[in-house]
Structure formats: structure tokens, C-alpha cells
C-alpha atoms as a PDB file:
ATOM      1  CA  MET A   1      23.148 -24.641 -88.656  1.00  0.00           C
ATOM      2  CA  LEU A   2      25.822 -21.997 -88.181  1.00  0.00           C
ATOM      3  CA  ILE A   3      26.553 -21.942 -91.913  1.00  0.00           C
ATOM      4  CA  VAL A   4      22.841 -21.480 -92.652  1.00  0.00           C
ATOM      5  CA  ARG A   5      22.651 -18.539 -90.233  1.00  0.00           C
ATOM      6  CA  ILE A   6      25.709 -16.941 -91.831  1.00  0.00           C
ATOM      7  CA  ILE A   7      24.222 -17.298 -95.320  1.00  0.00           C
ATOM      8  CA  LEU A   8      20.872 -15.884 -94.157  1.00  0.00           C
ATOM      9  CA  ALA A   9      22.638 -12.989 -92.432  1.00  0.00           C
ATOM     10  CA  LEU A  10      24.579 -12.144 -95.601  1.00  0.00           C
ATOM     11  CA  LEU A  11      21.469 -12.327 -97.793  1.00  0.00           C
ATOM     12  CA  LEU A  12      19.452 -10.168 -95.381  1.00  0.00           C
ATOM     13  CA  SER A  13      22.273  -7.618 -95.138  1.00  0.00           C
ATOM     14  CA  LEU A  14      22.426  -7.416 -98.935  1.00  0.00           C
ATOM     15  CA  PHE A  15      18.660  -6.866 -99.083  1.00  0.00           C
ATOM     16  CA  VAL A  16      18.859  -4.130 -96.423  1.00  0.00           C
ATOM     17  CA  VAL A  17      21.624  -2.335 -98.346  1.00  0.00           C
ATOM     18  CA  LEU A  18      19.593  -2.431-101.564  1.00  0.00           C
ATOM     19  CA  PHE A  19      16.465  -1.294 -99.723  1.00  0.00           C
ATOM     20  CA  ALA A  20      18.387   1.558 -98.071  1.00  0.00           C
ATOM     21  CA  LEU A  21      19.763   2.783-101.405  1.00  0.00           C
ATOM     22  CA  TYR A  22      16.282   2.629-102.880  1.00  0.00           C
ATOM     23  CA  PHE A  23      14.840   4.490 -99.888  1.00  0.00           C
ATOM     24  CA  GLN A  24      17.371   7.297-100.312  1.00  0.00           C
ATOM     25  CA  ALA A  25      15.772   8.088-103.674  1.00  0.00           C
ATOM     26  CA  LEU A  26      12.213   7.665-102.349  1.00  0.00           C
ATOM     27  CA  ASP A  27      12.991  10.037 -99.489  1.00  0.00           C
ATOM     28  CA  ARG A  28      14.342  12.690-101.855  1.00  0.00           C
ATOM     29  CA  ILE A  29      11.438  12.226-104.282  1.00  0.00           C
ATOM     30  CA  GLY A  30       8.862  12.539-101.493  1.00  0.00           C
ATOM     31  CA  HIS A  31      10.624  15.608-100.120  1.00  0.00           C
ATOM     32  CA  ALA A  32      10.737  17.159-103.587  1.00  0.00           C
ATOM     33  CA  ARG A  33       7.080  16.459-104.343  1.00  0.00           C
ATOM     34  CA  MET A  34       6.052  18.155-101.100  1.00  0.00           C
ATOM     35  CA  GLN A  35       7.976  21.196-102.376  1.00  0.00           C
ATOM     36  CA  ARG A  36       6.369  20.924-105.833  1.00  0.00           C
ATOM     37  CA  ARG A  37       9.521  19.629-107.477  1.00  0.00           C
ATOM     38  CA  LEU A  38      10.087  16.408-109.432  1.00  0.00           C
ATOM     39  CA  GLY A  39      13.042  15.045-107.524  1.00  0.00           C
ATOM     40  CA  PRO A  40      15.680  12.527-108.697  1.00  0.00           C
ATOM     41  CA  PRO A  41      15.098   9.183-110.453  1.00  0.00           C
ATOM     42  CA  LEU A  42      14.344   6.086-108.407  1.00  0.00           C
ATOM     43  CA  LEU A  43      17.870   4.758-108.889  1.00  0.00           C
ATOM     44  CA  GLN A  44      19.578   7.941-107.686  1.00  0.00           C
ATOM     45  CA  GLY A  45      20.726   6.280-104.452  1.00  0.00           C
ATOM     46  CA  PHE A  46      22.519   3.591-106.466  1.00  0.00           C
ATOM     47  CA  TYR A  47      24.051   6.188-108.785  1.00  0.00           C
ATOM     48  CA  ASP A  48      25.440   8.193-105.865  1.00  0.00           C
ATOM     49  CA  PHE A  49      26.718   5.129-104.009  1.00  0.00           C
ATOM     50  CA  PHE A  50      28.608   3.598-106.923  1.00  0.00           C
ATOM     51  CA  LYS A  51      29.924   6.985-108.026  1.00  0.00           C
ATOM     52  CA  LEU A  52      31.456   7.501-104.574  1.00  0.00           C
ATOM     53  CA  LEU A  53      32.958   4.016-104.657  1.00  0.00           C
ATOM     54  CA  GLY A  54      34.912   5.073-107.728  1.00  0.00           C
ATOM     55  CA  LYS A  55      36.215   8.289-106.174  1.00  0.00           C
ATOM     56  CA  GLU A  56      39.531   8.706-104.371  1.00  0.00           C
ATOM     57  CA  ASN A  57      39.400   7.992-100.641  1.00  0.00           C
ATOM     58  CA  ILE A  58      41.298  10.877 -99.016  1.00  0.00           C
ATOM     59  CA  THR A  59      42.500  10.687 -95.410  1.00  0.00           C
ATOM     60  CA  PRO A  60      43.203  14.123 -93.877  1.00  0.00           C
ATOM     61  CA  ARG A  61      46.811  14.732 -92.876  1.00  0.00           C
ATOM     62  CA  ARG A  62      45.884  15.418 -89.240  1.00  0.00           C
ATOM     63  CA  ALA A  63      43.462  12.498 -88.956  1.00  0.00           C
ATOM     64  CA  VAL A  64      43.881   9.385 -86.816  1.00  0.00           C
ATOM     65  CA  GLY A  65      43.870   7.080 -89.802  1.00  0.00           C
ATOM     66  CA  TRP A  66      42.719   3.772 -88.336  1.00  0.00           C
ATOM     67  CA  ILE A  67      39.745   5.380 -86.574  1.00  0.00           C
ATOM     68  CA  PHE A  68      38.845   7.678 -89.468  1.00  0.00           C
ATOM     69  CA  ASN A  69      38.811   4.808 -91.971  1.00  0.00           C
ATOM     70  CA  GLY A  70      37.547   2.047 -89.659  1.00  0.00           C
ATOM     71  CA  ALA A  71      34.656   3.802 -87.926  1.00  0.00           C
ATOM     72  CA  PRO A  72      32.418   4.057 -91.050  1.00  0.00           C
ATOM     73  CA  VAL A  73      32.748   0.288 -91.540  1.00  0.00           C
ATOM     74  CA  LEU A  74      31.851  -0.302 -87.882  1.00  0.00           C
ATOM     75  CA  ALA A  75      28.857   2.052 -88.149  1.00  0.00           C
ATOM     76  CA  LEU A  76      27.474   0.208 -91.170  1.00  0.00           C
ATOM     77  CA  ALA A  77      28.153  -3.229 -89.661  1.00  0.00           C
ATOM     78  CA  ALA A  78      26.347  -2.265 -86.424  1.00  0.00           C
ATOM     79  CA  GLY A  79      23.374  -0.953 -88.395  1.00  0.00           C
ATOM     80  CA  LEU A  80      23.102  -4.115 -90.488  1.00  0.00           C
ATOM     81  CA  MET A  81      23.385  -6.368 -87.426  1.00  0.00           C
ATOM     82  CA  ILE A  82      20.234  -4.790 -85.970  1.00  0.00           C
ATOM     83  CA  PHE A  83      18.072  -6.479 -88.591  1.00  0.00           C
ATOM     84  CA  LEU A  84      19.387  -9.902 -87.587  1.00  0.00           C
ATOM     85  CA  TYR A  85      17.521  -9.560 -84.257  1.00  0.00           C
ATOM     86  CA  ILE A  86      14.174  -8.357 -85.651  1.00  0.00           C
ATOM     87  CA  PRO A  87      11.489 -10.939 -86.544  1.00  0.00           C
ATOM     88  CA  MET A  88       9.578 -10.110 -89.714  1.00  0.00           C
ATOM     89  CA  GLY A  89       6.037 -11.409 -89.407  1.00  0.00           C
ATOM     90  CA  SER A  90       6.090 -15.188 -89.370  1.00  0.00           C
ATOM     91  CA  VAL A  91       9.756 -15.082 -90.422  1.00  0.00           C
ATOM     92  CA  PRO A  92      11.865 -15.596 -87.271  1.00  0.00           C
ATOM     93  CA  ALA A  93      14.927 -13.480 -86.608  1.00  0.00           C
ATOM     94  CA  VAL A  94      18.277 -14.831 -87.764  1.00  0.00           C
ATOM     95  CA  LEU A  95      19.613 -14.184 -84.248  1.00  0.00           C
ATOM     96  CA  SER A  96      17.350 -14.045 -81.231  1.00  0.00           C
ATOM     97  CA  GLY A  97      17.553 -14.222 -77.484  1.00  0.00           C
ATOM     98  CA  ARG A  98      16.000 -12.947 -74.291  1.00  0.00           C
ATOM     99  CA  GLY A  99      17.396  -9.430 -74.598  1.00  0.00           C
ATOM    100  CA  ASP A 100      16.872  -8.510 -78.251  1.00  0.00           C
ATOM    101  CA  MET A 101      15.490  -5.044 -77.507  1.00  0.00           C
ATOM    102  CA  ILE A 102      18.503  -4.089 -75.388  1.00  0.00           C
ATOM    103  CA  THR A 103      20.896  -5.443 -78.019  1.00  0.00           C
ATOM    104  CA  VAL A 104      19.167  -3.452 -80.763  1.00  0.00           C
ATOM    105  CA  LEU A 105      19.369  -0.230 -78.754  1.00  0.00           C
ATOM    106  CA  TYR A 106      23.070  -0.805 -78.101  1.00  0.00           C
ATOM    107  CA  LEU A 107      23.724  -1.408 -81.801  1.00  0.00           C
ATOM    108  CA  ILE A 108      21.844   1.758 -82.810  1.00  0.00           C
ATOM    109  CA  THR A 109      23.916   3.730 -80.305  1.00  0.00           C
ATOM    110  CA  LEU A 110      27.126   2.057 -81.510  1.00  0.00           C
ATOM    111  CA  SER A 111      26.390   3.076 -85.099  1.00  0.00           C
ATOM    112  CA  SER A 112      25.868   6.692 -84.061  1.00  0.00           C
ATOM    113  CA  ILE A 113      28.926   6.824 -81.798  1.00  0.00           C
ATOM    114  CA  SER A 114      31.109   5.281 -84.523  1.00  0.00           C
ATOM    115  CA  LEU A 115      30.364   8.156 -86.891  1.00  0.00           C
ATOM    116  CA  ALA A 116      31.034  10.674 -84.121  1.00  0.00           C
ATOM    117  CA  MET A 117      34.371   8.959 -83.414  1.00  0.00           C
ATOM    118  CA  ALA A 118      35.300   9.190 -87.081  1.00  0.00           C
ATOM    119  CA  ALA A 119      34.459  12.899 -87.108  1.00  0.00           C
ATOM    120  CA  PHE A 120      36.533  13.531 -83.967  1.00  0.00           C
ATOM    121  CA  ALA A 121      39.416  11.574 -85.513  1.00  0.00           C
ATOM    122  CA  SER A 122      39.356  13.623 -88.728  1.00  0.00           C
ATOM    123  CA  GLY A 123      41.176  16.540 -87.122  1.00  0.00           C
ATOM    124  CA  SER A 124      38.708  19.044 -88.582  1.00  0.00           C
ATOM    125  CA  PRO A 125      37.175  21.668 -86.241  1.00  0.00           C
ATOM    126  CA  ILE A 126      34.010  21.702 -88.329  1.00  0.00           C
ATOM    127  CA  ALA A 127      33.637  17.916 -88.069  1.00  0.00           C
ATOM    128  CA  THR A 128      34.319  18.174 -84.329  1.00  0.00           C
ATOM    129  CA  ILE A 129      31.434  20.616 -83.923  1.00  0.00           C
ATOM    130  CA  GLY A 130      29.175  18.246 -85.836  1.00  0.00           C
ATOM    131  CA  ALA A 131      30.287  15.284 -83.711  1.00  0.00           C
ATOM    132  CA  GLN A 132      29.634  17.225 -80.496  1.00  0.00           C
ATOM    133  CA  ARG A 133      26.136  18.014 -81.704  1.00  0.00           C
ATOM    134  CA  GLU A 134      25.583  14.373 -82.628  1.00  0.00           C
ATOM    135  CA  ILE A 135      26.538  13.243 -79.120  1.00  0.00           C
ATOM    136  CA  VAL A 136      24.278  15.841 -77.472  1.00  0.00           C
ATOM    137  CA  LEU A 137      21.417  14.877 -79.764  1.00  0.00           C
ATOM    138  CA  MET A 138      21.957  11.178 -79.084  1.00  0.00           C
ATOM    139  CA  MET A 139      21.981  11.743 -75.316  1.00  0.00           C
ATOM    140  CA  SER A 140      18.722  13.683 -75.661  1.00  0.00           C
ATOM    141  CA  PHE A 141      16.593  11.071 -77.405  1.00  0.00           C
ATOM    142  CA  GLU A 142      18.101   8.050 -75.628  1.00  0.00           C
ATOM    143  CA  ILE A 143      16.137   8.938 -72.472  1.00  0.00           C
ATOM    144  CA  PRO A 144      12.625   8.725 -74.022  1.00  0.00           C
ATOM    145  CA  THR A 145      13.739   5.690 -76.054  1.00  0.00           C
ATOM    146  CA  ALA A 146      14.771   3.875 -72.864  1.00  0.00           C
ATOM    147  CA  ILE A 147      11.455   4.816 -71.225  1.00  0.00           C
ATOM    148  CA  ILE A 148       9.473   3.402 -74.156  1.00  0.00           C
ATOM    149  CA  VAL A 149      11.359   0.114 -74.346  1.00  0.00           C
ATOM    150  CA  SER A 150      11.523  -0.520 -70.604  1.00  0.00           C
ATOM    151  CA  SER A 151       7.843   0.345 -70.090  1.00  0.00           C
ATOM    152  CA  ILE A 152       6.656  -2.016 -72.824  1.00  0.00           C
ATOM    153  CA  ALA A 153       8.869  -4.781 -71.433  1.00  0.00           C
ATOM    154  CA  TRP A 154       7.518  -4.145 -67.920  1.00  0.00           C
ATOM    155  CA  LEU A 155       3.960  -4.320 -69.257  1.00  0.00           C
ATOM    156  CA  ALA A 156       4.663  -7.668 -70.911  1.00  0.00           C
ATOM    157  CA  SER A 157       6.228  -9.071 -67.745  1.00  0.00           C
ATOM    158  CA  ARG A 158       3.315  -7.986 -65.523  1.00  0.00           C
ATOM    159  CA  VAL A 159       0.621  -9.163 -67.913  1.00  0.00           C
ATOM    160  CA  GLY A 160       2.337 -12.537 -68.094  1.00  0.00           C
ATOM    161  CA  VAL A 161       2.532 -13.067 -71.843  1.00  0.00           C
ATOM    162  CA  PRO A 162       4.617 -16.064 -72.904  1.00  0.00           C
ATOM    163  CA  GLY A 163       8.197 -15.240 -73.782  1.00  0.00           C
ATOM    164  CA  ALA A 164      10.912 -12.986 -72.389  1.00  0.00           C
ATOM    165  CA  PRO A 165       9.779  -9.338 -71.993  1.00  0.00           C
ATOM    166  CA  PHE A 166      12.866  -7.978 -73.788  1.00  0.00           C
ATOM    167  CA  ALA A 167      12.629 -10.467 -76.683  1.00  0.00           C
ATOM    168  CA  LEU A 168      11.148  -9.004 -79.872  1.00  0.00           C
ATOM    169  CA  SER A 169       9.631 -12.374 -80.749  1.00  0.00           C
ATOM    170  CA  THR A 170       7.334 -11.946 -77.732  1.00  0.00           C
ATOM    171  CA  TYR A 171       5.564  -8.984 -79.353  1.00  0.00           C
ATOM    172  CA  ASN A 172       5.423 -10.736 -82.689  1.00  0.00           C
ATOM    173  CA  VAL A 173       3.092 -13.266 -81.033  1.00  0.00           C
ATOM    174  CA  SER A 174       1.337 -10.990 -78.509  1.00  0.00           C
ATOM    175  CA  SER A 175       0.936  -7.405 -79.693  1.00  0.00           C
ATOM    176  CA  PRO A 176       1.221  -4.738 -76.947  1.00  0.00           C
ATOM    177  CA  TRP A 177      -2.170  -3.392 -78.049  1.00  0.00           C
ATOM    178  CA  SER A 178      -3.766  -6.698 -77.037  1.00  0.00           C
ATOM    179  CA  MET A 179      -2.312  -6.434 -73.504  1.00  0.00           C
ATOM    180  CA  VAL A 180      -4.005  -3.190 -72.465  1.00  0.00           C
ATOM    181  CA  GLY A 181      -7.330  -1.504 -71.790  1.00  0.00           C
ATOM    182  CA  TRP A 182      -8.313   2.100 -72.440  1.00  0.00           C
ATOM    183  CA  SER A 183      -5.648   3.746 -70.256  1.00  0.00           C
ATOM    184  CA  GLY A 184      -2.911   1.481 -71.569  1.00  0.00           C
ATOM    185  CA  PHE A 185      -4.087   2.117 -75.126  1.00  0.00           C
ATOM    186  CA  ILE A 186      -3.619   5.862 -74.662  1.00  0.00           C
ATOM    187  CA  GLY A 187      -0.238   5.159 -73.076  1.00  0.00           C
ATOM    188  CA  LEU A 188       0.869   3.139 -76.098  1.00  0.00           C
ATOM    189  CA  LEU A 189      -0.301   5.979 -78.349  1.00  0.00           C
ATOM    190  CA  CYS A 190       1.964   8.304 -76.344  1.00  0.00           C
ATOM    191  CA  PHE A 191       4.841   5.870 -76.908  1.00  0.00           C
ATOM    192  CA  LEU A 192       4.063   5.657 -80.634  1.00  0.00           C
ATOM    193  CA  PHE A 193       4.071   9.437 -81.112  1.00  0.00           C
ATOM    194  CA  SER A 194       7.254   9.693 -79.047  1.00  0.00           C
ATOM    195  CA  ALA A 195       8.932   7.078 -81.265  1.00  0.00           C
ATOM    196  CA  LEU A 196       7.876   8.998 -84.376  1.00  0.00           C
ATOM    197  CA  MET A 197       9.492  12.121 -82.962  1.00  0.00           C
ATOM    198  CA  ILE A 198      12.679  10.183 -82.179  1.00  0.00           C
ATOM    199  CA  THR A 199      12.986   8.950 -85.778  1.00  0.00           C
ATOM    200  CA  PRO A 200      14.257  12.309 -87.181  1.00  0.00           C
ATOM    201  CA  GLY A 201      16.904  12.344 -84.446  1.00  0.00           C
ATOM    202  CA  GLU A 202      18.088   8.862 -85.413  1.00  0.00           C
ATOM    203  CA  SER A 203      18.233   9.790 -89.086  1.00  0.00           C
ATOM    204  CA  GLY A 204      19.595  13.305 -88.513  1.00  0.00           C
ATOM    205  CA  THR A 205      17.134  14.826 -90.983  1.00  0.00           C
ATOM    206  CA  GLY A 206      14.620  17.644 -91.027  1.00  0.00           C
ATOM    207  CA  LEU A 207      14.203  19.415 -87.732  1.00  0.00           C
ATOM    208  CA  MET A 208      17.116  17.342 -86.383  1.00  0.00           C
ATOM    209  CA  ASP A 209      19.507  18.107 -89.255  1.00  0.00           C
ATOM    210  CA  ILE A 210      21.853  19.644 -86.701  1.00  0.00           C
ATOM    211  CA  ALA A 211      25.020  17.549 -86.823  1.00  0.00           C
ATOM    212  CA  GLU A 212      25.379  18.169 -90.578  1.00  0.00           C
ATOM    213  CA  ALA A 213      23.678  21.565 -91.013  1.00  0.00           C
ATOM    214  CA  LYS A 214      24.805  22.086 -94.616  1.00  0.00           C
ATOM    215  CA  THR A 215      24.165  25.845 -94.631  1.00  0.00           C
ATOM    216  CA  GLU A 216      25.853  26.368 -91.270  1.00  0.00           C
ATOM    217  CA  ILE A 217      28.778  23.989 -90.709  1.00  0.00           C
ATOM    218  CA  LEU A 218      29.239  22.571 -94.218  1.00  0.00           C
ATOM    219  CA  GLU A 219      28.027  18.976 -93.691  1.00  0.00           C
ATOM    220  CA  GLY A 220      29.429  18.864 -90.148  1.00  0.00           C
ATOM    221  CA  MET A 221      30.521  15.326 -89.299  1.00  0.00           C
ATOM    222  CA  THR A 222      30.893  14.238 -92.914  1.00  0.00           C
ATOM    223  CA  VAL A 223      32.831  17.267 -94.184  1.00  0.00           C
ATOM    224  CA  GLU A 224      36.190  15.415 -94.400  1.00  0.00           C
ATOM    225  CA  PHE A 225      34.871  12.156 -95.864  1.00  0.00           C
ATOM    226  CA  SER A 226      35.210  11.241 -99.523  1.00  0.00           C
ATOM    227  CA  GLY A 227      35.110   8.227-101.773  1.00  0.00           C
ATOM    228  CA  VAL A 228      34.361   4.886-100.137  1.00  0.00           C
ATOM    229  CA  ASN A 229      34.239   6.376 -96.644  1.00  0.00           C
ATOM    230  CA  LEU A 230      31.564   8.903 -97.634  1.00  0.00           C
ATOM    231  CA  ALA A 231      29.564   6.165 -99.367  1.00  0.00           C
ATOM    232  CA  LEU A 232      29.656   4.033 -96.201  1.00  0.00           C
ATOM    233  CA  VAL A 233      28.767   6.990 -93.960  1.00  0.00           C
ATOM    234  CA  ASN A 234      25.736   7.968 -96.050  1.00  0.00           C
ATOM    235  CA  LEU A 235      24.599   4.354 -96.249  1.00  0.00           C
ATOM    236  CA  SER A 236      25.048   3.747 -92.509  1.00  0.00           C
ATOM    237  CA  ILE A 237      22.919   6.803 -91.654  1.00  0.00           C
ATOM    238  CA  THR A 238      20.113   5.544 -93.889  1.00  0.00           C
ATOM    239  CA  VAL A 239      20.399   2.007 -92.509  1.00  0.00           C
ATOM    240  CA  ARG A 240      20.231   3.353 -88.945  1.00  0.00           C
ATOM    241  CA  SER A 241      17.045   5.292 -89.641  1.00  0.00           C
ATOM    242  CA  LEU A 242      15.489   2.207 -91.275  1.00  0.00           C
ATOM    243  CA  ALA A 243      16.596   0.091 -88.302  1.00  0.00           C
ATOM    244  CA  PHE A 244      14.765   2.346 -85.858  1.00  0.00           C
ATOM    245  CA  SER A 245      11.707   2.282 -88.123  1.00  0.00           C
ATOM    246  CA  ALA A 246      11.918  -1.526 -88.157  1.00  0.00           C
ATOM    247  CA  LEU A 247      12.132  -1.591 -84.354  1.00  0.00           C
ATOM    248  CA  MET A 248       9.072   0.642 -84.183  1.00  0.00           C
ATOM    249  CA  VAL A 249       7.170  -1.682 -86.523  1.00  0.00           C
ATOM    250  CA  ALA A 250       8.228  -4.759 -84.529  1.00  0.00           C
ATOM    251  CA  LEU A 251       6.952  -3.189 -81.292  1.00  0.00           C
ATOM    252  CA  PHE A 252       3.825  -1.315 -82.369  1.00  0.00           C
ATOM    253  CA  PHE A 253       2.744  -2.910 -85.650  1.00  0.00           C
ATOM    254  CA  PRO A 254       3.615  -6.613 -85.450  1.00  0.00           C
ATOM    255  CA  GLY A 255       1.485  -9.138 -87.170  1.00  0.00           C
ATOM    256  CA  SER A 256       1.466 -11.655 -89.957  1.00  0.00           C
ATOM    257  CA  LEU A 257      -0.408 -12.004 -93.238  1.00  0.00           C
ATOM    258  CA  PHE A 258       0.477 -15.685 -93.252  1.00  0.00           C
ATOM    259  CA  ALA A 259      -2.600 -17.752 -93.974  1.00  0.00           C
ATOM    260  CA  GLY A 260      -2.666 -21.356 -92.821  1.00  0.00           C
ATOM    261  CA  SER A 261      -3.889 -22.487 -96.248  1.00  0.00           C
ATOM    262  CA  LEU A 262      -0.749 -21.154 -97.907  1.00  0.00           C
ATOM    263  CA  PRO A 263       2.429 -23.208 -98.122  1.00  0.00           C
ATOM    264  CA  LYS A 264       4.880 -22.227 -95.403  1.00  0.00           C
ATOM    265  CA  ALA A 265       7.514 -20.939 -97.849  1.00  0.00           C
ATOM    266  CA  VAL A 266       4.943 -18.722 -99.598  1.00  0.00           C
ATOM    267  CA  GLY A 267       3.740 -17.400 -96.244  1.00  0.00           C
ATOM    268  CA  TYR A 268       7.293 -16.482 -95.281  1.00  0.00           C
ATOM    269  CA  VAL A 269       7.763 -14.520 -98.503  1.00  0.00           C
ATOM    270  CA  VAL A 270       4.434 -12.689 -98.088  1.00  0.00           C
ATOM    271  CA  ASP A 271       5.167 -11.781 -94.473  1.00  0.00           C
ATOM    272  CA  PHE A 272       8.705 -10.676 -95.291  1.00  0.00           C
ATOM    273  CA  PHE A 273       7.588  -8.156 -97.872  1.00  0.00           C
ATOM    274  CA  TRP A 274       4.581  -7.079 -95.758  1.00  0.00           C
ATOM    275  CA  PHE A 275       6.993  -6.241 -92.938  1.00  0.00           C
ATOM    276  CA  TRP A 276       9.165  -4.135 -95.230  1.00  0.00           C
ATOM    277  CA  LEU A 277       6.145  -2.290 -96.585  1.00  0.00           C
ATOM    278  CA  LYS A 278       5.346  -1.292 -92.992  1.00  0.00           C
ATOM    279  CA  VAL A 279       8.958  -0.229 -92.445  1.00  0.00           C
ATOM    280  CA  LEU A 280       8.799   1.871 -95.608  1.00  0.00           C
ATOM    281  CA  ALA A 281       5.572   3.538 -94.440  1.00  0.00           C
ATOM    282  CA  ALA A 282       7.040   4.272 -90.988  1.00  0.00           C
ATOM    283  CA  ALA A 283      10.234   5.701 -92.523  1.00  0.00           C
ATOM    284  CA  LEU A 284       8.323   7.876 -95.002  1.00  0.00           C
ATOM    285  CA  VAL A 285       6.324   9.370 -92.130  1.00  0.00           C
ATOM    286  CA  GLY A 286       9.119   9.606 -89.552  1.00  0.00           C
ATOM    287  CA  VAL A 287      11.859  10.744 -91.942  1.00  0.00           C
ATOM    288  CA  THR A 288      10.479  12.159 -95.197  1.00  0.00           C
ATOM    289  CA  TYR A 289       7.287  13.827 -93.993  1.00  0.00           C
ATOM    290  CA  LEU A 290       8.701  15.319 -90.799  1.00  0.00           C
ATOM    291  CA  ARG A 291      11.789  16.703 -92.514  1.00  0.00           C
ATOM    292  CA  SER A 292       9.587  18.300 -95.172  1.00  0.00           C
ATOM    293  CA  VAL A 293       7.184  20.131 -92.866  1.00  0.00           C
ATOM    294  CA  PHE A 294       9.566  21.352 -90.132  1.00  0.00           C
ATOM    295  CA  GLY A 295      12.561  23.654 -90.210  1.00  0.00           C
ATOM    296  CA  ARG A 296      15.836  22.792 -88.522  1.00  0.00           C
ATOM    297  CA  LEU A 297      16.085  23.352 -84.764  1.00  0.00           C
ATOM    298  CA  LYS A 298      19.103  24.681 -82.913  1.00  0.00           C
ATOM    299  CA  ILE A 299      20.969  22.172 -80.770  1.00  0.00           C
ATOM    300  CA  TRP A 300      19.643  23.586 -77.489  1.00  0.00           C
ATOM    301  CA  GLN A 301      16.112  23.545 -78.908  1.00  0.00           C
ATOM    302  CA  ALA A 302      16.520  19.905 -79.932  1.00  0.00           C
ATOM    303  CA  ALA A 303      17.766  18.947 -76.458  1.00  0.00           C
ATOM    304  CA  ARG A 304      14.855  20.783 -74.831  1.00  0.00           C
ATOM    305  CA  PHE A 305      12.451  19.168 -77.299  1.00  0.00           C
ATOM    306  CA  TYR A 306      13.574  15.627 -76.429  1.00  0.00           C
ATOM    307  CA  TRP A 307      14.223  16.109 -72.714  1.00  0.00           C
ATOM    308  CA  GLY A 308      11.091  18.205 -72.333  1.00  0.00           C
ATOM    309  CA  TYR A 309       8.235  17.526 -74.720  1.00  0.00           C
ATOM    310  CA  VAL A 310       9.067  14.026 -75.963  1.00  0.00           C
ATOM    311  CA  GLY A 311      10.377  12.998 -72.547  1.00  0.00           C
ATOM    312  CA  LEU A 312       7.193  14.207 -70.850  1.00  0.00           C
ATOM    313  CA  LEU A 313       5.059  12.457 -73.470  1.00  0.00           C
ATOM    314  CA  SER A 314       6.899   9.175 -72.889  1.00  0.00           C
ATOM    315  CA  LEU A 315       6.593   9.658 -69.108  1.00  0.00           C
ATOM    316  CA  ALA A 316       2.855  10.195 -69.546  1.00  0.00           C
ATOM    317  CA  GLY A 317       2.717   6.928 -71.462  1.00  0.00           C
ATOM    318  CA  MET A 318       4.618   5.172 -68.670  1.00  0.00           C
ATOM    319  CA  ILE A 319       2.193   6.548 -66.062  1.00  0.00           C
ATOM    320  CA  LEU A 320      -0.809   5.391 -68.099  1.00  0.00           C
ATOM    321  CA  ILE A 321       0.739   1.942 -68.498  1.00  0.00           C
ATOM    322  CA  THR A 322       1.301   1.854 -64.713  1.00  0.00           C
ATOM    323  CA  VAL A 323      -2.361   2.765 -64.127  1.00  0.00           C
ATOM    324  CA  GLU A 324      -3.382   0.005 -66.535  1.00  0.00           C
ATOM    325  CA  ILE A 325      -1.309  -2.556 -64.612  1.00  0.00           C
ATOM    326  CA  MET A 326      -2.674  -1.400 -61.260  1.00  0.00           C
ATOM    327  CA  LEU A 327      -6.273  -1.583 -62.479  1.00  0.00           C
ATOM    328  CA  HIS A 328      -5.843  -5.086 -63.865  1.00  0.00           C
END
């Protein structure tokens, strides 16, 4: 059984990497089309990745080598592990337990902190500025994220749905939308819009392109990376944004296309690809669309945006969920 889980984990990780490289091109194409440009070919993400793999991997003279070179690997590994805890329609998660949602949030945070550690360890003042901004940004959107996750788990525990409230498999069977009335429905809409606003912060794109800020601090955190390290950093950022989109789909848009008349293996395949189509749609809206229609905020504006507007929206959702529980 352990060997089977390891094989499934490796195959899923390979699929996520390929999907992430493909999404990099789709994101750039969508962004270009919204600016009336053609954009790169669909395989551009693969071209860039393999080109970087063939480049020299330079470690700065003043860098702390083992952190600078090890942190990108840790960031990518943490991002890939997230998908092992997410059920995909009728396809159960490779790893699951009673606290999947908490584990996923920790892994997302670990991926972000790992890149900040690598930037701090590079010895570059520009990378240090980018890492500081990344930490401030992460601290800003973690508050509404915690409100969303804890409120949905509290709703599930009070309604009495079968399964652990912090297990993602619980919501794969009983959708949060089926647990609420009109006030709870509006509350879940508040959570959904809050999660969409958090997605640019997780991906560091668009209005939250603050830690890199190419025209201001010359790529910020990634300025000292090259070769394999830069390839892993770029891939880990994309994987992290897809992981948050997958978490959003698992919470707000669960469901299965599996029909009882179909063979079980065929149903698994259909549900697997249906899940990833939903992830792609969520990422195109939360990453591509939002980064195309908004300009970049300053770091203090981003903190105020998440602590203020998004935080208040998530608090409003929590209040509406509380009213729903009190009424029923």
C-alpha cells in the first residue's frame, strides 16, 4: 500500500509540473490577448524551463550556499505536496486525514517562506527588499484566509455533516452550498470573492506583483537566481498559485461527473480531468484576468487592501455564517 501511494504521488507530481508549465504559457497568452497582442506559443513554459536547466547555476559570493540552493527545492516540494491532500471529484486524495485544510495552509505558507529565506540568504539588498515585501504580503492575506477556512469548518461542525470539519473529503461529499440558507449563501459568496482576491497575492502577479516589481527592484526576490535555481523558483511560484486555486475549487466547487453507469476507472479519469478544468478556470480568473485589469499596488496599499477590504469582506461572511447557524 505504501509503494502504491508513493507511485501515485510521483505520477501526480509529474502531472502537476506539466500542468504548471502549460499554465505559464496560457497565463501569458491570456494576458497578451487582453492587451491585443498574440503572446507566446503554448509550449513557451517548457521552452523556458528546459533552457534554464541548461544554464549555469551561479551562487553569489556573499550567499549562504546551503539555504540559497536548498530553499527553491523545498518551496517546490511543499507546493507539490499540497496536491496529495486534495480530493479530485470521485478520486480520493493520495494522503488524507482529519486536518487536511490546516496542512494545506501550512504547506502554502512553507512554500512562500522558503523563497523568502532563499532571497534573504542571497546577500543581495535588492533580494532582501523583495523578501521583506513577500513576508508583509503573506502576513496580510493569511488573516482572511484563516477566517475563510475556520468559518467553513465551523459551519460543517455545527451543521453535523459526516466527516471531520477540517478534512477536504468532507466537502467533496457535502458541498458548503448545501449546508446553508439565504444568509449563509451570501456569506459563502463573500468567502468566494475574498478567496479570488487572495489568489493574486499567492501568485505574486498583477496588483500584487510587489515582491518582484520588475520595473522597480529588478525582479526582487529572484534577482540573484539563475539556471536550475531560477527554473525551480519560477515553477514553485506557479505551482503555489495553482495549489491555492485547487483548494478554492475543493472548498467552493466540489462535485463529481462520475455516473454510476460508467465503469469506476472511467469515472475516475473523467472526474480527474473535470477537476483540473475547474482549477484552470479558477486560475485564469484569479491570476490572469486580475493581473491584466489592475495595476500594481504599493506594499502599504496591498497590506491595507487585505487587512481592510478583504479582511472586512471575510468577516462579513463569517457574521452571515454565524447568523445562519443561529437561525437553524
